Structures are given as structure tokens and as C-alpha cells.
CSV table of C-alpha atoms in Angstrom, one decimal:
chain,number,residue,atom,x,y,z
A,1,UNK,CA,0.0,0.0,0.0
A,2,UNK,CA,1.3,3.4,-0.9
A,3,UNK,CA,0.5,7.1,-0.2
A,4,UNK,CA,0.8,10.0,-2.5
A,5,UNK,CA,3.2,12.9,-2.0
A,6,UNK,CA,2.6,16.1,-4.0
A,7,UNK,CA,5.6,17.2,-5.9
A,8,UNK,CA,4.3,19.4,-8.7
A,9,UNK,CA,1.0,20.8,-9.7
A,10,UNK,CA,-1.9,18.3,-9.8
A,11,UNK,CA,-2.9,18.6,-13.4
A,12,UNK,CA,-5.2,16.1,-15.1
A,13,UNK,CA,-2.4,14.4,-16.9
A,14,UNK,CA,-0.2,14.2,-13.7
A,15,UNK,CA,2.1,11.1,-13.7
A,16,UNK,CA,1.9,8.8,-10.6
A,17,UNK,CA,5.4,7.5,-10.0
A,18,UNK,CA,5.9,4.6,-7.6
A,19,UNK,CA,8.8,4.7,-5.2
A,20,UNK,CA,10.0,3.1,-1.9
A,21,UNK,CA,12.9,4.1,0.2
A,22,UNK,CA,16.0,2.3,-1.0
A,23,UNK,CA,19.3,4.2,-0.3
A,24,UNK,CA,21.2,5.5,-2.2
A,25,UNK,CA,18.6,5.4,-5.0
A,26,UNK,CA,15.6,6.8,-3.1
A,27,UNK,CA,16.3,8.6,0.2
A,28,UNK,CA,13.5,10.2,2.2
A,29,UNK,CA,14.8,13.1,4.4
A,30,UNK,CA,13.3,14.0,7.8
A,31,UNK,CA,11.3,16.9,6.2
A,32,UNK,CA,9.7,14.4,3.7
A,33,UNK,CA,11.6,15.5,0.6
A,34,UNK,CA,13.2,12.9,-1.6
A,35,UNK,CA,16.7,12.6,-3.0
A,36,UNK,CA,19.0,9.9,-4.3
A,37,UNK,CA,20.3,8.4,-7.6
A,38,UNK,CA,16.9,7.5,-9.0
A,39,UNK,CA,15.3,10.8,-7.8
A,40,UNK,CA,18.1,12.9,-9.4
A,41,UNK,CA,17.9,10.8,-12.5
A,42,UNK,CA,14.2,11.3,-12.8
A,43,UNK,CA,14.5,15.0,-12.3
A,44,UNK,CA,16.9,15.2,-15.2
A,45,UNK,CA,14.6,13.2,-17.4
A,46,UNK,CA,11.5,15.1,-16.4
A,47,UNK,CA,13.0,18.5,-17.3
A,48,UNK,CA,12.6,17.6,-21.0
A,49,UNK,CA,9.4,15.6,-20.5
A,50,UNK,CA,7.7,18.7,-19.0
A,51,UNK,CA,4.9,16.7,-17.3
A,52,UNK,CA,3.6,17.2,-13.8
A,53,UNK,CA,4.1,14.2,-11.5
A,54,UNK,CA,3.5,12.9,-8.0
A,55,UNK,CA,5.4,10.3,-6.0
A,56,UNK,CA,3.4,7.5,-4.6
A,57,UNK,CA,5.5,5.9,-1.8
A,58,UNK,CA,5.3,2.2,-0.9
A,59,UNK,CA,6.7,0.2,2.0
A,60,UNK,CA,8.5,-2.3,-0.2
A,61,UNK,CA,9.2,-3.4,-3.8
A,62,UNK,CA,6.3,-5.9,-3.7
A,63,UNK,CA,3.8,-3.1,-3.3
A,64,UNK,CA,5.3,-1.3,-6.3
A,65,UNK,CA,5.1,-4.5,-8.5
A,66,UNK,CA,1.5,-5.0,-7.4
A,67,UNK,CA,0.6,-1.4,-8.2
A,68,UNK,CA,2.1,-1.7,-11.7
A,69,UNK,CA,0.2,-4.9,-12.3
A,70,UNK,CA,-3.1,-3.3,-11.3
A,71,UNK,CA,-2.4,-0.1,-13.2
A,72,UNK,CA,-2.5,2.1,-10.0
A,73,UNK,CA,0.6,4.0,-11.0
A,74,UNK,CA,2.1,5.0,-14.3
A,75,UNK,CA,5.6,3.6,-13.6
A,76,UNK,CA,8.3,3.3,-11.0
A,77,UNK,CA,11.7,4.9,-10.9
A,78,UNK,CA,13.0,2.6,-8.2
A,79,UNK,CA,16.0,0.5,-9.3
A,80,UNK,CA,13.9,-2.6,-10.1
A,81,UNK,CA,15.7,-5.7,-11.3
A,82,UNK,CA,15.0,-6.8,-14.8
A,83,UNK,CA,14.1,-10.5,-15.1
A,84,UNK,CA,12.6,-12.6,-17.9
A,85,UNK,CA,9.3,-12.8,-16.0
A,86,UNK,CA,9.0,-9.1,-15.5
A,87,UNK,CA,9.9,-8.4,-19.2
A,88,UNK,CA,6.9,-10.6,-20.2
A,89,UNK,CA,4.6,-8.8,-17.8
A,90,UNK,CA,5.8,-5.1,-17.9
A,91,UNK,CA,7.7,-2.7,-20.1
A,92,UNK,CA,11.3,-2.4,-18.9
A,93,UNK,CA,13.4,0.6,-19.6
A,94,UNK,CA,17.1,0.9,-20.6
A,95,UNK,CA,19.1,-0.3,-17.5
A,96,UNK,CA,20.6,2.7,-15.7
A,97,UNK,CA,22.7,0.8,-13.1
A,98,UNK,CA,24.3,-2.6,-12.7
A,99,UNK,CA,24.4,-3.8,-9.1
A,100,UNK,CA,25.1,-7.1,-7.4
A,101,UNK,CA,24.7,-8.8,-4.0
A,102,UNK,CA,27.4,-7.7,-1.5
A,103,UNK,CA,28.7,-9.4,1.6
A,104,UNK,CA,29.2,-7.4,4.9
A,105,UNK,CA,30.9,-8.7,8.0
A,106,UNK,CA,31.9,-7.2,11.3
A,107,UNK,CA,35.2,-5.5,11.7
A,108,UNK,CA,37.4,-6.5,14.6
A,109,UNK,CA,40.1,-4.1,16.0
A,110,UNK,CA,41.7,-7.0,17.9
A,111,UNK,CA,44.8,-9.0,16.8
A,112,UNK,CA,44.4,-12.6,15.6
A,113,UNK,CA,46.0,-13.7,18.9
A,114,UNK,CA,43.4,-11.7,20.9
A,115,UNK,CA,40.6,-13.2,18.9
A,116,UNK,CA,41.9,-16.7,19.5
A,117,UNK,CA,42.2,-16.1,23.2
A,118,UNK,CA,38.7,-14.6,23.4
A,119,UNK,CA,37.2,-17.5,21.5
A,120,UNK,CA,39.3,-20.1,23.5
A,121,UNK,CA,37.6,-18.9,26.7
A,122,UNK,CA,34.2,-18.3,25.2
A,123,UNK,CA,31.2,-20.0,26.6
A,124,UNK,CA,30.6,-22.0,23.4
A,125,UNK,CA,34.2,-23.5,23.5
A,126,UNK,CA,34.1,-24.2,27.2
A,127,UNK,CA,30.8,-26.0,26.8
A,128,UNK,CA,32.4,-28.3,24.3
A,129,UNK,CA,35.3,-29.0,26.7
A,130,UNK,CA,33.0,-29.7,29.6
A,131,UNK,CA,30.9,-32.0,27.6
A,132,UNK,CA,34.0,-33.9,26.4
A,133,UNK,CA,35.2,-34.2,30.0
A,134,UNK,CA,31.8,-35.5,31.1
A,135,UNK,CA,31.9,-38.3,28.4
A,136,UNK,CA,35.4,-39.3,29.4
A,137,UNK,CA,34.4,-39.4,33.1
A,138,UNK,CA,31.4,-41.5,32.3
A,139,UNK,CA,33.3,-44.2,30.4
A,140,UNK,CA,36.2,-44.1,32.7
A,141,UNK,CA,34.0,-44.5,35.8
A,142,UNK,CA,32.1,-47.4,34.1
A,143,UNK,CA,35.3,-49.3,33.3
A,144,UNK,CA,36.6,-48.7,36.9
A,145,UNK,CA,33.4,-50.1,38.4
A,146,UNK,CA,33.8,-53.3,36.3
A,147,UNK,CA,37.5,-53.7,36.8
A,148,UNK,CA,38.2,-52.6,40.4
A,149,UNK,CA,37.6,-56.0,42.0
A,150,UNK,CA,39.6,-58.1,39.4
A,151,UNK,CA,42.2,-55.6,38.3
A,152,UNK,CA,43.2,-53.8,41.5
A,153,UNK,CA,46.7,-52.9,40.4
A,154,UNK,CA,45.7,-51.0,37.3
A,155,UNK,CA,42.3,-49.6,38.6
A,156,UNK,CA,42.9,-48.8,42.2
A,157,UNK,CA,40.2,-48.5,44.9
A,158,UNK,CA,38.6,-45.1,45.7
A,159,UNK,CA,39.3,-41.7,44.1
A,160,UNK,CA,42.6,-42.8,42.6
A,161,UNK,CA,40.8,-45.5,40.8
A,162,UNK,CA,38.4,-42.9,39.2
A,163,UNK,CA,41.5,-41.1,38.0
A,164,UNK,CA,42.8,-44.3,36.5
A,165,UNK,CA,39.6,-44.8,34.6
A,166,UNK,CA,39.7,-41.2,33.3
A,167,UNK,CA,43.3,-41.7,32.2
A,168,UNK,CA,42.4,-44.9,30.4
A,169,UNK,CA,39.4,-43.2,28.6
A,170,UNK,CA,41.6,-40.3,27.5
A,171,UNK,CA,44.5,-42.2,26.1
A,172,UNK,CA,42.1,-44.6,24.4
A,173,UNK,CA,40.2,-41.8,22.8
A,174,UNK,CA,43.3,-40.1,21.5
A,175,UNK,CA,44.6,-43.4,20.2
A,176,UNK,CA,47.9,-43.0,22.2
A,177,UNK,CA,47.3,-46.3,24.0
A,178,UNK,CA,50.2,-46.4,26.5
A,179,UNK,CA,49.2,-49.9,27.5
A,180,UNK,CA,49.8,-49.2,31.2
A,181,UNK,CA,46.1,-49.8,31.9
A,182,UNK,CA,43.9,-52.3,30.1
A,183,UNK,CA,40.7,-54.2,31.1
A,184,UNK,CA,40.9,-57.9,32.0
A,185,UNK,CA,37.2,-58.8,32.5
A,186,UNK,CA,35.0,-59.6,29.6
A,187,UNK,CA,32.6,-56.9,30.6
A,188,UNK,CA,35.4,-54.4,30.8
A,189,UNK,CA,36.7,-55.5,27.3
A,190,UNK,CA,33.2,-55.0,25.9
A,191,UNK,CA,33.0,-51.5,27.3
A,192,UNK,CA,36.5,-50.8,25.9
A,193,UNK,CA,35.4,-51.9,22.3
A,194,UNK,CA,32.3,-49.7,22.6
A,195,UNK,CA,34.4,-46.8,23.7
A,196,UNK,CA,36.9,-47.2,20.9
A,197,UNK,CA,34.3,-46.9,18.2
A,198,UNK,CA,32.4,-44.1,20.1
A,199,UNK,CA,35.7,-42.2,20.5
A,200,UNK,CA,36.3,-42.3,16.8
A,201,UNK,CA,33.0,-40.6,16.1
A,202,UNK,CA,33.4,-38.1,19.0
A,203,UNK,CA,36.9,-37.0,18.1
A,204,UNK,CA,35.8,-36.3,14.5
A,205,UNK,CA,32.8,-34.4,15.5
A,206,UNK,CA,34.5,-32.4,18.2
A,207,UNK,CA,37.4,-31.5,16.0
A,208,UNK,CA,35.1,-29.9,13.4
A,209,UNK,CA,33.1,-28.1,16.1
A,210,UNK,CA,36.1,-26.8,17.9
A,211,UNK,CA,37.7,-25.6,14.7
A,212,UNK,CA,34.4,-23.8,13.8
A,213,UNK,CA,34.2,-22.2,17.3
A,214,UNK,CA,37.8,-20.9,17.3
A,215,UNK,CA,37.6,-19.5,13.8
A,216,UNK,CA,34.1,-18.1,13.7
A,217,UNK,CA,35.3,-14.5,13.6
A,218,UNK,CA,37.7,-15.1,10.6
A,219,UNK,CA,35.5,-17.5,8.7
A,220,UNK,CA,33.4,-14.8,6.9
A,221,UNK,CA,36.6,-13.0,5.8
A,222,UNK,CA,37.5,-16.0,3.7
A,223,UNK,CA,34.3,-16.0,1.5
A,224,UNK,CA,35.3,-16.1,-2.1
A,225,UNK,CA,32.7,-18.2,-3.7
A,226,UNK,CA,29.2,-19.6,-3.3
A,227,UNK,CA,30.6,-22.8,-1.7
A,228,UNK,CA,32.4,-20.7,0.9
A,229,UNK,CA,29.2,-18.9,1.6
A,230,UNK,CA,27.4,-22.1,2.2
A,231,UNK,CA,29.8,-23.0,5.0
A,232,UNK,CA,28.9,-19.8,7.0
A,233,UNK,CA,26.3,-19.9,9.7
A,234,UNK,CA,24.0,-17.1,10.8
A,235,UNK,CA,23.5,-15.3,7.4
A,236,UNK,CA,21.1,-12.3,7.6
A,237,UNK,CA,19.1,-10.8,4.8
A,238,UNK,CA,16.3,-8.2,4.2
A,239,UNK,CA,12.9,-9.7,3.7
A,240,UNK,CA,11.6,-9.9,0.1
A,241,UNK,CA,15.0,-8.7,-1.2
A,242,UNK,CA,17.1,-10.1,-4.0
A,243,UNK,CA,19.5,-11.5,-1.5
A,244,UNK,CA,16.7,-13.5,0.2
A,245,UNK,CA,15.7,-14.9,-3.2
A,246,UNK,CA,19.4,-15.6,-4.0
A,247,UNK,CA,19.6,-17.8,-0.9
A,248,UNK,CA,16.4,-19.7,-1.8
A,249,UNK,CA,17.6,-20.3,-5.4
A,250,UNK,CA,20.8,-21.8,-3.9
A,251,UNK,CA,19.0,-24.0,-1.4
A,252,UNK,CA,20.1,-21.9,1.6
A,253,UNK,CA,18.1,-20.6,4.5
A,254,UNK,CA,18.7,-17.2,6.2
A,255,UNK,CA,19.4,-17.3,10.0
A,256,UNK,CA,17.5,-14.0,10.4
A,257,UNK,CA,15.3,-11.8,8.2
A,258,UNK,CA,15.0,-8.0,8.7
A,259,UNK,CA,12.6,-5.3,7.5
A,260,UNK,CA,15.3,-2.9,6.3
A,261,UNK,CA,19.0,-2.9,5.4
A,262,UNK,CA,19.7,-0.4,8.2
A,263,UNK,CA,18.1,-2.7,10.8
A,264,UNK,CA,20.1,-5.6,9.4
A,265,UNK,CA,23.4,-3.6,9.6
A,266,UNK,CA,22.7,-2.7,13.2
A,267,UNK,CA,22.2,-6.4,14.0
A,268,UNK,CA,25.5,-7.2,12.2
A,269,UNK,CA,27.3,-4.6,14.2
A,270,UNK,CA,26.0,-6.2,17.4
A,271,UNK,CA,27.2,-9.6,16.1
A,272,UNK,CA,23.7,-11.1,16.2
A,273,UNK,CA,24.6,-12.5,12.7
A,274,UNK,CA,27.9,-13.4,11.2
A,275,UNK,CA,27.4,-11.9,7.7
A,276,UNK,CA,24.8,-9.8,5.9
A,277,UNK,CA,23.8,-10.3,2.2
A,278,UNK,CA,22.3,-7.3,0.5
A,279,UNK,CA,22.6,-5.0,-2.5
A,280,UNK,CA,26.3,-3.9,-2.5
A,281,UNK,CA,25.8,-0.2,-3.3
A,282,UNK,CA,23.1,0.1,-0.7
A,283,UNK,CA,25.4,-1.5,2.0
A,284,UNK,CA,28.3,0.7,1.0
A,285,UNK,CA,26.2,3.9,1.3
A,286,UNK,CA,24.6,2.9,4.6
A,287,UNK,CA,28.0,2.0,6.1
A,288,UNK,CA,29.5,5.3,5.1
A,289,UNK,CA,26.5,7.5,6.2
A,290,UNK,CA,25.4,5.8,9.5
A,291,UNK,CA,28.7,5.5,11.5
A,292,UNK,CA,29.2,1.8,10.8
A,293,UNK,CA,32.8,2.3,9.6
A,294,UNK,CA,35.1,0.5,12.0
A,295,UNK,CA,32.3,-1.8,13.0
A,296,UNK,CA,31.2,-3.3,9.7
A,297,UNK,CA,33.0,-3.8,6.4
A,298,UNK,CA,32.2,-4.9,2.9
A,299,UNK,CA,34.1,-7.8,1.4
A,300,UNK,CA,35.5,-7.6,-2.1
A,301,UNK,CA,33.4,-10.6,-3.3
A,302,UNK,CA,29.9,-10.1,-4.8
A,303,UNK,CA,27.3,-12.3,-6.4
A,304,UNK,CA,25.0,-12.0,-9.4
A,305,UNK,CA,25.1,-8.9,-11.5
A,306,UNK,CA,21.6,-7.3,-11.8
A,307,UNK,CA,20.4,-4.7,-14.3
A,308,UNK,CA,18.3,-1.9,-12.6
A,309,UNK,CA,15.6,-0.3,-14.6
A,310,UNK,CA,12.5,1.9,-14.6
A,311,UNK,CA,9.4,-0.3,-15.0
A,312,UNK,CA,6.0,0.5,-16.7
A,313,UNK,CA,2.7,-1.3,-17.3
A,314,UNK,CA,2.4,-2.9,-20.7
A,315,UNK,CA,1.8,-0.4,-23.6
A,316,UNK,CA,2.2,2.7,-21.5
A,317,UNK,CA,1.8,5.8,-23.6
A,318,UNK,CA,4.9,7.5,-22.1
A,319,UNK,CA,7.3,4.6,-22.2
A,320,UNK,CA,9.2,5.6,-25.3
A,321,UNK,CA,9.6,9.2,-24.4
A,322,UNK,CA,10.7,8.4,-20.8
A,323,UNK,CA,13.1,5.7,-22.0
A,324,UNK,CA,14.6,8.0,-24.6
A,325,UNK,CA,15.1,10.7,-22.0
A,326,UNK,CA,16.6,8.1,-19.6
A,327,UNK,CA,19.1,6.9,-22.2
A,328,UNK,CA,20.1,10.5,-23.1
A,329,UNK,CA,20.7,11.4,-19.4
A,330,UNK,CA,22.8,8.4,-18.4
A,331,UNK,CA,25.1,9.0,-21.4
A,332,UNK,CA,25.7,12.6,-20.4
A,333,UNK,CA,28.1,14.1,-17.9
A,334,UNK,CA,25.3,14.8,-15.4
A,335,UNK,CA,24.8,11.1,-14.6
A,336,UNK,CA,28.5,10.7,-13.8
A,337,UNK,CA,28.3,13.7,-11.4
A,338,UNK,CA,25.2,12.1,-9.8
A,339,UNK,CA,27.0,8.8,-9.2
A,340,UNK,CA,30.0,10.6,-7.6
A,341,UNK,CA,27.6,12.6,-5.4
A,342,UNK,CA,26.3,9.5,-3.8
A,343,UNK,CA,29.5,7.6,-3.8
A,344,UNK,CA,28.3,5.0,-6.4
A,345,UNK,CA,30.6,3.4,-8.9
A,346,UNK,CA,29.9,3.9,-12.6
A,347,UNK,CA,28.4,0.7,-14.0
């Protein structure tokens, strides 16, 4: 659902232009005025078109697409992504910007040694250590109970015997096998066999878990491909965004979904998620203008180039003239100045 904001005179042939806030393309100031790449681009195009217009603001891109489908607006100047499905349903302008999905991570001011120490004494890592000790104590105690009457020299009575059992469980799990302690009873030998196979599974699982826990802060920094991305936990996205659809297309699920990119960046800065996937130019702009520098950074990797366009209902009478004006403007020097103004790279 959208609401109408008067911009120019409300003549009978006033154009209704759908927009939703999407920095740096569409930015709504506190006083209700609009600016941004798409706004400045449209102002340049509209100077030659000489038609009155009004902006109709929507809460998200889905609302704009629905309004185009129902014919409630004339067109949208938001940077909508061109897809084969949309080309069959709407008229799509000349692309004016090429964007892609960027990856943002938290920035740490600590050294790698400090990060390792902090992770080593973190609650997650200590929980793993305590669980491992509990399993060792369980099997060690069980063997001691079975062996203490028939193997008193290796599994002594009392507390020292419990330590003997713990020592046996530890050296067996690590495959060191000093041979100084070994079960003699059939029941003890059966427990030993069970523990050997169990230990193989445990040591493999715990090695992977410990490595993941100790490197969680550096894992995201090594993302260079889609396969690397799939190995990262706690990925955040903005709901109904291209990054959310990107995860679905690649059989991945987001850890958390946010309403806006700004909200998602705040969550990333608080380390509620490990990485954030979103439009790269939007992330870059928000990081620079919302005091996230030093807390959040963009990686060099990106995914899926996307062509951003104006979008019209089928057979719209103003499509050709707007599209011609759009092409003329983006080929001129004014567009390059606009890109520099908002810190966007020239596609």
C-alpha cells in the first residue's frame, strides 16, 4: 500500500510514480523530501518531458510491483531488477545501473591472537570442553566399576581408581594407548570396544566443532565463492529482497530476516549475525553514512550482476519518451556527477 506525496501541480495528466525508500537510489529526508540516484535521474529526465508528476510511496518493492500490475501507478523509478518474468509482464526501460549482492561482515580491531584467546575462553568453546570431560568421566567410571575387583593394580580403589579410569578413557580416545592400563574382565573389554568406536565418532565431530568455534570471527573473511558462503552460519538478509531470493535459489536458508537494510546492519554490528547479504551499493552507502565504519566492512566478493531499470505497465503511452530521455541522461556528464555525489561506482 502506498501514499501520495505532491511534488508538482496536480494537473489532469499528472504522472503517478511509484517509489519506496532504498538508499542511495531513493532517500527520504526528515522533512519528507526525496533525493538519491533515482530521484536525481528522474528530475533530469522530467525536465525535458515537462509533465507534472507525483510520487506514490510504498513500503517495499512488492507493493510497487502489485501497483504496476493493477495499473494504480504510471511507472516506478526505483531501481527494479530486470528479469525474464518481468519483461513478459511489464515494459522495462534501458538499464541505468548494474548492481550485485554484496557481503558485509563485522570488523574487529583485535589482533588474531586476541581473537583466538577470546574464543578459547568463550562460553561455546568451554561448553564443548566440559561435555568432552563428562563423556570421558562416564566411560572411565564405568570401566573402573567393572575392573576394580579383578584388576586392582591398574584400577585402584577409591578416588585414585576414578582417575585411573579417566586416564584410560583419555589415552584410548586419542589413540595414544600407552598400555599401562587395560581391562581384563569380559565386561570391561566389551566396554572398551564400545568406547573405541564411540571415541572415533566423537573425536571427528568435536574436531570440526572446535575448529568452527575458534575461527568463527575469521570464517566470513574467507568468503570467495558460493561454496564458501554455504559454510557460514548465521546469514542475515532483508525480507523480500534479491539477497533473500538468492539464498532460496541456492537452497540456503537465512538465519534471520530483517525489514530494512539499516536494521540488518545494526544487528550485524551487534554480532547477532555473522554476515549480511544485500545490494552492495546500498550497503556501501549505509555503512558510510550511518557511522558503521570501523564496526562493519564490505568484502571484495559479490554475487549475481543485476540490471536496474524503470518499470512500466504494458503499452504505457509515455514509455518511449521516458526511455529515450533516460538513455540520453545516463550517457551525459550529469549522470557521472550524480554517481559521484552518492559515492556509487559507474556501472
